[in-house]
CSV table of C-alpha atoms in Angstrom, one decimal:
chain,number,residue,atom,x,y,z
A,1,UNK,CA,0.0,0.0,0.0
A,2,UNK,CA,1.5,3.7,-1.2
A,3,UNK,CA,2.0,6.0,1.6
A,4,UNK,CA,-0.5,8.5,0.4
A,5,UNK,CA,-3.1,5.6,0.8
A,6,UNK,CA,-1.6,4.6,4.4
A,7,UNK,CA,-1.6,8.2,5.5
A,8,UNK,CA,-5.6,8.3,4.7
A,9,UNK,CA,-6.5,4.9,6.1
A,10,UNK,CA,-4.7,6.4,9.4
A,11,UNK,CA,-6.4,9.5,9.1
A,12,UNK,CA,-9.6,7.5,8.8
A,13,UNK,CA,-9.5,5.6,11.5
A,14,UNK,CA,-8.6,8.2,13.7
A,15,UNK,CA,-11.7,10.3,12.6
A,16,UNK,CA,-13.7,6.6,12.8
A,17,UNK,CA,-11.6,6.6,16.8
A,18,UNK,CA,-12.7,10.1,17.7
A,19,UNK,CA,-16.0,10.1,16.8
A,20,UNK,CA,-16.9,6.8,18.4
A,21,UNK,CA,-14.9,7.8,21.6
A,22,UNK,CA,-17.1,11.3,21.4
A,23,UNK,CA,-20.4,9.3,21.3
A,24,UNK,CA,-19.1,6.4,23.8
A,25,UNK,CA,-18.5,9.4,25.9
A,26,UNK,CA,-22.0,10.6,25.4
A,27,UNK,CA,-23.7,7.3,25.7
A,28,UNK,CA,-22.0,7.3,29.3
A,29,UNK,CA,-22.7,10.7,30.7
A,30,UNK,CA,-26.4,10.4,29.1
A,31,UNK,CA,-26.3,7.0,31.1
A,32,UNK,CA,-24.3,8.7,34.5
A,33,UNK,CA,-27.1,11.4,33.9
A,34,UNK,CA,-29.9,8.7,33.7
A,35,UNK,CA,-28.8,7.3,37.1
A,36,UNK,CA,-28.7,10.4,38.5
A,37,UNK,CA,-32.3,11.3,37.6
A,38,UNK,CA,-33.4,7.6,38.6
A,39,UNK,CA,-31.7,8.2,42.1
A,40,UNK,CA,-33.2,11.4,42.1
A,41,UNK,CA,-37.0,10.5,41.5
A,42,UNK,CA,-36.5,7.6,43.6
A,43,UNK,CA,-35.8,9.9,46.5
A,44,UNK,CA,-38.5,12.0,46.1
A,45,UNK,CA,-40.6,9.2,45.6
A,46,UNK,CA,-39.3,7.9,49.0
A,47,UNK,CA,-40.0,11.5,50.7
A,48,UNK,CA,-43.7,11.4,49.0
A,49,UNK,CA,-44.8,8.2,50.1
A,50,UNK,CA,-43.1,9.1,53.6
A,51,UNK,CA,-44.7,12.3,53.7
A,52,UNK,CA,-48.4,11.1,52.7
A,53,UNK,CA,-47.8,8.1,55.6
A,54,UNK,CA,-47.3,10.9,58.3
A,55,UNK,CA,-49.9,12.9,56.7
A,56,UNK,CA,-52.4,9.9,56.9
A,57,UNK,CA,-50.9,9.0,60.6
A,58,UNK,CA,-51.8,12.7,61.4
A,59,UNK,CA,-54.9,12.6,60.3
A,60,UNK,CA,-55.9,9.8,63.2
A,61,UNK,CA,-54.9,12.6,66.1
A,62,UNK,CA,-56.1,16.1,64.9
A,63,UNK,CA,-56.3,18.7,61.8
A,64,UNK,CA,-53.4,20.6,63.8
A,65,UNK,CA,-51.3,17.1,63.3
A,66,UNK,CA,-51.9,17.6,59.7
A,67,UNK,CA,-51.0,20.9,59.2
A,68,UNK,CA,-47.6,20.3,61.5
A,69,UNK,CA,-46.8,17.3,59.6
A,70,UNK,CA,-47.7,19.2,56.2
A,71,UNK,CA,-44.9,21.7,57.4
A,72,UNK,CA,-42.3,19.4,57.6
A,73,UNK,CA,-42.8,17.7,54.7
A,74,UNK,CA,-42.6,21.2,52.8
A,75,UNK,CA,-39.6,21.9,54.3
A,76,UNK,CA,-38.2,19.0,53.6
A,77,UNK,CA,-39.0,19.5,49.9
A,78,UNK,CA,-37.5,23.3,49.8
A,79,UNK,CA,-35.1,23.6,52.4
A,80,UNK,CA,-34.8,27.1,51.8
A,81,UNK,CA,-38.6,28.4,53.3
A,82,UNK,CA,-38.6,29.2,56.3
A,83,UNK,CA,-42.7,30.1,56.6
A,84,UNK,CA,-45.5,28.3,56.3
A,85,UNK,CA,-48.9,29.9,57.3
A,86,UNK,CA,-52.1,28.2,57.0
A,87,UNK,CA,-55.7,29.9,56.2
A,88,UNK,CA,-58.9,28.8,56.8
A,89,UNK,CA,-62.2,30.5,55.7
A,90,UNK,CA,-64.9,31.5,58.7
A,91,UNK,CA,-67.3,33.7,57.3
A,92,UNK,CA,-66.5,36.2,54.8
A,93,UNK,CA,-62.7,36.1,56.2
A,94,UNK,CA,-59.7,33.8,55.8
A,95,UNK,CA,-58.3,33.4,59.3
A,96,UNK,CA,-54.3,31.8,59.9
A,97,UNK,CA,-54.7,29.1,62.2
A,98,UNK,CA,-51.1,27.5,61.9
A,99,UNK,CA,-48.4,30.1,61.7
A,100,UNK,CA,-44.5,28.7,61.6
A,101,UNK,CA,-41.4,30.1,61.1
A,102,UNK,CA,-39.6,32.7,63.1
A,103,UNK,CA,-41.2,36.0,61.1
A,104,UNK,CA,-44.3,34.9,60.9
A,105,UNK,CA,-45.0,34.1,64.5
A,106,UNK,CA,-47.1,36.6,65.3
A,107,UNK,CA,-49.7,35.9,62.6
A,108,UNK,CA,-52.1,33.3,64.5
A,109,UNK,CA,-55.7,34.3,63.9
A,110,UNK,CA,-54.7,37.3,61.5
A,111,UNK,CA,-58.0,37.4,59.7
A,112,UNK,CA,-58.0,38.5,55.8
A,113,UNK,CA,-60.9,40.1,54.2
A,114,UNK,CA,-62.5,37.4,51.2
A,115,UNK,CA,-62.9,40.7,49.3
A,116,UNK,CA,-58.9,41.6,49.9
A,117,UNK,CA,-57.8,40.5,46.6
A,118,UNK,CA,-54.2,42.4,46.7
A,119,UNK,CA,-53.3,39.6,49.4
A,120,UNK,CA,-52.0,36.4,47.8
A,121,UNK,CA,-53.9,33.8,50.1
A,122,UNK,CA,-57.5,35.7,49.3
A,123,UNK,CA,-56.5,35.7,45.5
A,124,UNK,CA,-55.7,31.5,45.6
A,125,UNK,CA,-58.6,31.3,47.4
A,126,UNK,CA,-60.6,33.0,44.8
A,127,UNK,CA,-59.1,32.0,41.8
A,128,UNK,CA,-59.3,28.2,43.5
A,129,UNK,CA,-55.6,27.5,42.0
A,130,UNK,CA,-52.0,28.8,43.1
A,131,UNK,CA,-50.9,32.1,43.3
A,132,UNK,CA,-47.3,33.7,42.9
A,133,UNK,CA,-45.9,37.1,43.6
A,134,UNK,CA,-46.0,39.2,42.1
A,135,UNK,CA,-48.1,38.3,39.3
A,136,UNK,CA,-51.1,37.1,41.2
A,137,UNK,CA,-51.0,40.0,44.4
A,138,UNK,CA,-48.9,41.3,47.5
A,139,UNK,CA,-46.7,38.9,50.1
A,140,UNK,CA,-47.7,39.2,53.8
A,141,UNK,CA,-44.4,40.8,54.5
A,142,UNK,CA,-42.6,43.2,52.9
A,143,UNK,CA,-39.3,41.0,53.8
A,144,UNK,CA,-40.5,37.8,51.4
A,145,UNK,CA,-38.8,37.5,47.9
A,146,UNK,CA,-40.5,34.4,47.1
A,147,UNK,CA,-44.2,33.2,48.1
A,148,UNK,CA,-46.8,31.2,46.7
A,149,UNK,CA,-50.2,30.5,48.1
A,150,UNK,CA,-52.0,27.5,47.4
A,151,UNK,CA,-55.9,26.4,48.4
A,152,UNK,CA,-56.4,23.4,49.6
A,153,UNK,CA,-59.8,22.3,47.9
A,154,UNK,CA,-61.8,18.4,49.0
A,155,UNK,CA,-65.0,18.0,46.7
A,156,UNK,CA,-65.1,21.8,45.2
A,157,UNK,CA,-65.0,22.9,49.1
A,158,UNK,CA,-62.5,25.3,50.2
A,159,UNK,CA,-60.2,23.9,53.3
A,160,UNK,CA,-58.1,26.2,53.5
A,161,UNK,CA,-55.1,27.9,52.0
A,162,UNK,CA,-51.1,27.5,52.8
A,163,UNK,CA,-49.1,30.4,52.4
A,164,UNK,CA,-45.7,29.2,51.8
A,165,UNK,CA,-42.8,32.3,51.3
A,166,UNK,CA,-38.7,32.8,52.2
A,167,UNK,CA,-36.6,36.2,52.6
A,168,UNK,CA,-34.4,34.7,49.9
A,169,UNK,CA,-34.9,35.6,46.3
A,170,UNK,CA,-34.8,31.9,44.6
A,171,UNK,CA,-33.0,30.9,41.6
A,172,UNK,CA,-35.6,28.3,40.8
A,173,UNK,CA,-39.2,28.8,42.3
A,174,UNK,CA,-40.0,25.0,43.4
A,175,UNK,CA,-43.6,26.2,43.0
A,176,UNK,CA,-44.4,22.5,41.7
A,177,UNK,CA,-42.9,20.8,44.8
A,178,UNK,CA,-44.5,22.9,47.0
A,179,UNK,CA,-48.0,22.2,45.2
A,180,UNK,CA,-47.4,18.6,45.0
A,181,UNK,CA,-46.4,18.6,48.6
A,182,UNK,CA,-49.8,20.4,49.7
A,183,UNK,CA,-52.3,18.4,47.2
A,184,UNK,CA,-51.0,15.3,49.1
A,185,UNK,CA,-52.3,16.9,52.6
A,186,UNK,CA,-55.7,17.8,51.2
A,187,UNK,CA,-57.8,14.4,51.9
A,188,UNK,CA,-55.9,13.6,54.9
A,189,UNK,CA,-57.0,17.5,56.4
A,190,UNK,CA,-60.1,16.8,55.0
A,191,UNK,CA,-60.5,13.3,57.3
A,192,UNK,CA,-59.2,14.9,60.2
A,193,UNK,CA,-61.7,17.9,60.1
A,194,UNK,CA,-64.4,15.6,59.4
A,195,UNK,CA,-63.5,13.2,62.1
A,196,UNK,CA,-63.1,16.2,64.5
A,197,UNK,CA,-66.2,17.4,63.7
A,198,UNK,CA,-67.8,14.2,64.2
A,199,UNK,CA,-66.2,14.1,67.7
A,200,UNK,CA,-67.8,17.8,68.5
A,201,UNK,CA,-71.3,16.9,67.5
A,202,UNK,CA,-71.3,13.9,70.0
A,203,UNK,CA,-69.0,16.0,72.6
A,204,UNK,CA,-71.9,19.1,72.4
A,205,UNK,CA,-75.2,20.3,72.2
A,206,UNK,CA,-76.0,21.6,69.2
A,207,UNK,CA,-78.9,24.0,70.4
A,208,UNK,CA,-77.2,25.3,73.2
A,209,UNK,CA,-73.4,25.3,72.6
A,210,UNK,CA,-73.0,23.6,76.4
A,211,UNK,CA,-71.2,20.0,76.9
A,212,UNK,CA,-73.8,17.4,75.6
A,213,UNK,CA,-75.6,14.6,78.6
A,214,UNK,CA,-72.5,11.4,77.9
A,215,UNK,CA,-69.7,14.0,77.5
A,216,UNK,CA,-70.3,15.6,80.5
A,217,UNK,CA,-70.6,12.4,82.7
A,218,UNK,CA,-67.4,11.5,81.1
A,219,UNK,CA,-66.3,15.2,82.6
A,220,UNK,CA,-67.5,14.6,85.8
A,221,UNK,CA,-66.0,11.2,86.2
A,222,UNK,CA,-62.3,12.0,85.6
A,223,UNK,CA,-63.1,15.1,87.7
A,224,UNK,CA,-64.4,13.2,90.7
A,225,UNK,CA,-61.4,10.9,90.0
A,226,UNK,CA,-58.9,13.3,89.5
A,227,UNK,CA,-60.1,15.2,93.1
A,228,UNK,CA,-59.4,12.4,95.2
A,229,UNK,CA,-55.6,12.1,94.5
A,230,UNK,CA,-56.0,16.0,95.5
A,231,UNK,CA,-54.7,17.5,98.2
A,232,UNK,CA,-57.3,17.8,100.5
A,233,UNK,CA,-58.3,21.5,100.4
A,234,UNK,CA,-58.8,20.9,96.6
A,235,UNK,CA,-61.1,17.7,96.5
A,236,UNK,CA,-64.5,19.5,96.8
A,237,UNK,CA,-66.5,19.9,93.5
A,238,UNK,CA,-69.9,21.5,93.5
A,239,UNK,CA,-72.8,20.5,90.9
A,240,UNK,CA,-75.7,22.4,90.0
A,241,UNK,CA,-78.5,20.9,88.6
A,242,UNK,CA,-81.0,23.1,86.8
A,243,UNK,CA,-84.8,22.7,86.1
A,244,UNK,CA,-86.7,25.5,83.5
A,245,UNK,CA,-90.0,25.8,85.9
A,246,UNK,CA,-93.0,25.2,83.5
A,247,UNK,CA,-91.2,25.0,80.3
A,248,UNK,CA,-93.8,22.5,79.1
A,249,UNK,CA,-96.1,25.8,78.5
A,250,UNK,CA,-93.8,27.6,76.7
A,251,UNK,CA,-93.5,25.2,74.4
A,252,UNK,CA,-97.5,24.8,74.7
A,253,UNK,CA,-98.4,28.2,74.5
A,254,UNK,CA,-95.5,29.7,71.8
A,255,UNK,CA,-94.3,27.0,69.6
A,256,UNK,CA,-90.8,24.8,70.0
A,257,UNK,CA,-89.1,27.8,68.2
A,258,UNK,CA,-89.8,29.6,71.2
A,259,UNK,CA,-88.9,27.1,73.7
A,260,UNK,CA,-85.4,26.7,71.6
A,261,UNK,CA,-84.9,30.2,72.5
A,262,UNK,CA,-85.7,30.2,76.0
A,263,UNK,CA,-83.1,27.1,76.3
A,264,UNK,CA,-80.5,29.0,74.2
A,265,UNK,CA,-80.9,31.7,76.6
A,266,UNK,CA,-80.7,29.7,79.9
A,267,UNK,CA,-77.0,28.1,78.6
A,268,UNK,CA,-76.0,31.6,78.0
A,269,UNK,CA,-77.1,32.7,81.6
A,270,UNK,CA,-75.7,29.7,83.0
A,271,UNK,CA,-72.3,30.3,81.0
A,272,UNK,CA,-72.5,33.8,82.4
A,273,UNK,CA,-72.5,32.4,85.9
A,274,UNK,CA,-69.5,30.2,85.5
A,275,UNK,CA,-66.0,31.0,86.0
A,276,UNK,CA,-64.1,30.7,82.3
A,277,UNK,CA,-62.0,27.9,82.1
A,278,UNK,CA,-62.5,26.6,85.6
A,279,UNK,CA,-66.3,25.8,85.4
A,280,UNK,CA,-67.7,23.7,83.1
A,281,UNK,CA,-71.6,23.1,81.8
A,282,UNK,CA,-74.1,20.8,80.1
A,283,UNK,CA,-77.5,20.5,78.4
A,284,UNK,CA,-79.0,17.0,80.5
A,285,UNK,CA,-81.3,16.9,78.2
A,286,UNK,CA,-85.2,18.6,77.5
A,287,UNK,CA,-85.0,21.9,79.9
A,288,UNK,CA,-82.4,20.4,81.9
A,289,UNK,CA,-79.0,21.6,82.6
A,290,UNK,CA,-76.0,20.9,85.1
A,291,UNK,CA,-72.8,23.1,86.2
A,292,UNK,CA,-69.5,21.8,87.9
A,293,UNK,CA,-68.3,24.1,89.8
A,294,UNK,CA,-64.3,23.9,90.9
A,295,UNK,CA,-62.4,25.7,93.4
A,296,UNK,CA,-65.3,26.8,95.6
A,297,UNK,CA,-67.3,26.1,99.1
A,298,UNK,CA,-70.6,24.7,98.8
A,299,UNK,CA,-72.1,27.9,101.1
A,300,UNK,CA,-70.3,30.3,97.7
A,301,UNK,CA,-71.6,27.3,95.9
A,302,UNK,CA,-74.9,27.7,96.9
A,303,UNK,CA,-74.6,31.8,96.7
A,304,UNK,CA,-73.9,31.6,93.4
A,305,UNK,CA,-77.1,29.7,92.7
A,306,UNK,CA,-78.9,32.3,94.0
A,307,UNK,CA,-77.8,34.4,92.1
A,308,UNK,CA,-78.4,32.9,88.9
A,309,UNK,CA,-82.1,32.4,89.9
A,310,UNK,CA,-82.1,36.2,90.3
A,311,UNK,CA,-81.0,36.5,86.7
A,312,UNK,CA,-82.9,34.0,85.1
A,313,UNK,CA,-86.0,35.7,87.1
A,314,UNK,CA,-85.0,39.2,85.7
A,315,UNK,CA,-84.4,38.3,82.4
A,316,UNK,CA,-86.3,39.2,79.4
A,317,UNK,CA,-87.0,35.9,77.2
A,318,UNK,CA,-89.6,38.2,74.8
A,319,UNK,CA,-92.4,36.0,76.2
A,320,UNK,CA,-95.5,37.3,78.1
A,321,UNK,CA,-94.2,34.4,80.6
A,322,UNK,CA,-91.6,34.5,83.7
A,323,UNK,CA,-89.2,32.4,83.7
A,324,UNK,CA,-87.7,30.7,86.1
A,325,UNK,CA,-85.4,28.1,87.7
A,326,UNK,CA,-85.4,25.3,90.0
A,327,UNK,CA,-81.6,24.0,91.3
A,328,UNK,CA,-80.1,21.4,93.2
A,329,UNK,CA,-76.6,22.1,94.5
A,330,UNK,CA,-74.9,18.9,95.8
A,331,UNK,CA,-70.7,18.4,96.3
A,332,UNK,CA,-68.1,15.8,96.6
A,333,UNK,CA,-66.8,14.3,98.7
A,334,UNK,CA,-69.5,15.9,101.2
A,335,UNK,CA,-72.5,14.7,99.8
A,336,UNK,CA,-71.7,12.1,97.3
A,337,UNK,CA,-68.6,9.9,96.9
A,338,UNK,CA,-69.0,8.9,93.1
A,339,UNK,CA,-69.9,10.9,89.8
A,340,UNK,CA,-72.9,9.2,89.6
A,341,UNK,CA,-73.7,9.2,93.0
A,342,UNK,CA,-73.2,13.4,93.0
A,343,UNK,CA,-75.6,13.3,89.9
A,344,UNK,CA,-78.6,11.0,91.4
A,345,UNK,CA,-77.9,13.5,94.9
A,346,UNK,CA,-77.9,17.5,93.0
A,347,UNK,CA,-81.2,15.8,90.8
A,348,UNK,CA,-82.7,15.0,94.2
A,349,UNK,CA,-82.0,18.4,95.3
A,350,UNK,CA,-83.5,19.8,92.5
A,351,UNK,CA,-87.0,17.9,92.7
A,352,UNK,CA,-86.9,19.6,96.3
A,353,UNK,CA,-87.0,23.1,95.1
A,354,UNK,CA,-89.4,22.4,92.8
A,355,UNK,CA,-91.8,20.9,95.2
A,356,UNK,CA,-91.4,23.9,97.4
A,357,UNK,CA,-92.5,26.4,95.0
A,358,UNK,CA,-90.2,26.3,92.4
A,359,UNK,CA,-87.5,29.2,91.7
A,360,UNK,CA,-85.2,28.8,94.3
A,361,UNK,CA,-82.4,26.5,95.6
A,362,UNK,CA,-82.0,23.5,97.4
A,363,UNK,CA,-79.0,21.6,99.0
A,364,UNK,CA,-78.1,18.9,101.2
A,365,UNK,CA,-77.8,19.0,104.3
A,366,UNK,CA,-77.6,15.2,105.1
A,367,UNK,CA,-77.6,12.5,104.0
A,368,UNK,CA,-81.7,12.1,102.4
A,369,UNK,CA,-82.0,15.6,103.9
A,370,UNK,CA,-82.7,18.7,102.3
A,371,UNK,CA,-83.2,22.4,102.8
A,372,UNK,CA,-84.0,25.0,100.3
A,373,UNK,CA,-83.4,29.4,100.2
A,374,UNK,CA,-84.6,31.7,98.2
A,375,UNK,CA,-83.6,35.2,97.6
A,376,UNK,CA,-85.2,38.5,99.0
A,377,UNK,CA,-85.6,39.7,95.9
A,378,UNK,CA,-87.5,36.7,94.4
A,379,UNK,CA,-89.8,36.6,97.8
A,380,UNK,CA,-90.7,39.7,97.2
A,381,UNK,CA,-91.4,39.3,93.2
A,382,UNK,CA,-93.5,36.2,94.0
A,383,UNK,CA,-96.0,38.2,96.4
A,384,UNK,CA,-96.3,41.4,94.3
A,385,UNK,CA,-96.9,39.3,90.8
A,386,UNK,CA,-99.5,36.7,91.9
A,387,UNK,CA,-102.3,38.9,90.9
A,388,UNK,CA,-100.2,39.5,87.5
A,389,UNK,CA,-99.3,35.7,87.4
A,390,UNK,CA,-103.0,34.5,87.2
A,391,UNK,CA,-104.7,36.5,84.9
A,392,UNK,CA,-102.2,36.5,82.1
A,393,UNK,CA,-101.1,32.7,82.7
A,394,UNK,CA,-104.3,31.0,84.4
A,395,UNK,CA,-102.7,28.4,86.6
A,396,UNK,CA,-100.1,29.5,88.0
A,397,UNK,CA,-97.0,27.5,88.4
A,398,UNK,CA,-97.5,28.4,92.5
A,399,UNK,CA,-100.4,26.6,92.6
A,400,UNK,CA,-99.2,24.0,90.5
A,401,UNK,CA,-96.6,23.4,92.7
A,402,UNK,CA,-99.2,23.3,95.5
A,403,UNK,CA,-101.4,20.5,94.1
């Protein structure tokens, strides 16, 4: 073979060597490239499927578990956030329930106007789909670079809306992440409201707001439990148990709509009585209603009774009819050494003011011994309005009480 002909058989297989070397090379990077993706959607697909197990875990404890768990798992996502507020509508506002992050502290139950559509949570809310500053309206603080808010929508209802925003101008928004991240927390918020809401129906009345009859027993139990490994200066517990006198003719006379109104009112006079977070109250059932009173003597006990008789006396239902109440007052460990035992004891109580004219109090004073007061100023009503009592009423509850 001539030289010239060896020279380009050389040349040509170095042109053949460099071009296959150039796409080997390219074969393996797009194959070192393909690992790294695989590695990299595994991983995520590992933090998904861990973050919808907490979120679902969560979900069995409380909505607040949720939204905690929800934060983390965002974080974990874009380590660069640092705030995560959470929104949820109550009337014609969006109110932050969950507030974390060292700025945004201070937001719990900042309330946004629905018709606010400069703030970016009101304008996801509205629009029912993400929204990004600055196209879509105004960060909560004038220190965020990045934020995106994002509703949080089960069966075409509004949950609520996650603010998510960081001091840092980012390079690349992870608006996807963070939208994939909150779509997987939407059923399982959705389960725990619905589960917690289930819970409050059973745990209260729905009329009158109070504790409803099984979740107060439950109440009174761990109480009367809890006040015997008390010291003993703090084991006495005082229960009230409250009769509407004659409520059957209200309900007779006016319609239930009215009688639903005269019980709404006598839970918010008995609330009114109560000492906030101390006391606690419940709907028995029908006109019923019973009080446990903590921290207090039976005599103040018994004072306080009074004095909601007075009130329930002078108050204005909007019905050409006084009303009035009967109570039993009954305590532990005095009068009764079980929960059950104080119920059956304050009840008993209670059937004694009501056959001694009704309107007043009664308490024990022995065992199977009972004694009743009345106020000065109800003494006095009841002998000036008997004339009043039996021409707009016809039988009046005195002499019912009498028969």
């Amino acid at each position: 073979m001539s030289a010239p002909a060896t020279l380009a058989l050389g040349l040509g297989w170095a042109s053949f060597l460099a071009v296959f070397g150039t796409a080997l090379w390219r074969v393996r990077r797009a194959a070192q490239a393909n690992v790294v993706r695989a590695h990299a959607y595994e991983l995520r697909e590992r933090r998904t499927r861990d973050a919808v197990a907490s979120l679902l875990n969560a979900s069995r404890r409380s909505s607040g578990a949720v939204l905690a768990a929800l934060d983390r798992a965002i974080r974990e996502a874009v380590a660069e956030l640092d705030s995560v507020l959470v929104f949820v509508p109550i009337g014609d506002e969006l109110t932050c329930i969950y507030a974390s992050g060292a700025r945004v502290e201070h937001f719990g139950r900042l309330a946004l106007r629905r018709d606010d559509l400069r703030r970016l949570p009101v304008r996801a809310a509205e629009a029912g789909c993400r929204a990004l500053m600055p196209a879509d309206g105004a960060a909560l603080l004038p220190t965020d670079r990045f934020a995106i808010a994002v509703p949080m929508i089960d069966a075409r209802a509004l949950r609520a809306v996650v603010y998510v925003a960081s001091p840092d101008l980012l390079r690349a928004p992870p608006s996807d992440a963070i939208v994939r991240t909150i779509e997987h927390a939407v059923m399982p918020f959705a389960i725990a409201l619905e589960r917690e809401a289930d819970r409050a129906d059973a745990t209260y009345d729905g009329l009158t707001g109070l504790l409803a009859p099984r979740a107060f027993r439950r109440h009174l139990h761990d109480e009367v439990a809890r006040s015997r490994a008390a010291p003993l200066q703090h084991r006495v517990l005082c229960l009230w148990f409250v009769d509407t006198d004659c409520f059957k003719e209200v309900n007779d006379r006016f319609g239930h709509p009215a009688g639903d109104a005269v019980l709404a009112a006598m839970a918010a006079l008995l609330q009114a009585h109560l000492v906030a977070d101390l006391d606690f109250a419940a709907r028995n059932g029908g006109d019923e209603f019973c009080a446990l009173l903590r921290g207090t003597s039976k005599s103040r006990a018994i004072a306080r009774a009074q004095a909601f008789c007075d009130a329930v006396r002078g108050h204005d239902f909007g019905l050409p009819l006084r009303i009035t109440a009967s109570v039993g007052v009954a305590t532990h460990p005095h009068d009764a050494s079980s929960s059950s035992a104080l119920l059956e004891t304050a009840d008993a109580a209670m059937y004694y003011s009501k056959r001694n004219g009704r309107d007043r109090v009664s308490f024990v004073v022995e065992l199977g011994s009972f004694a009743c007061v009345r106020s000065e100023a109800g003494e006095e009503l009841s002998r000036n309005s008997t004339r009043w009592w039996r021409s707009n009423v016809g039988e009046s509850c005195a002499e019912r009480s009498r028969q």
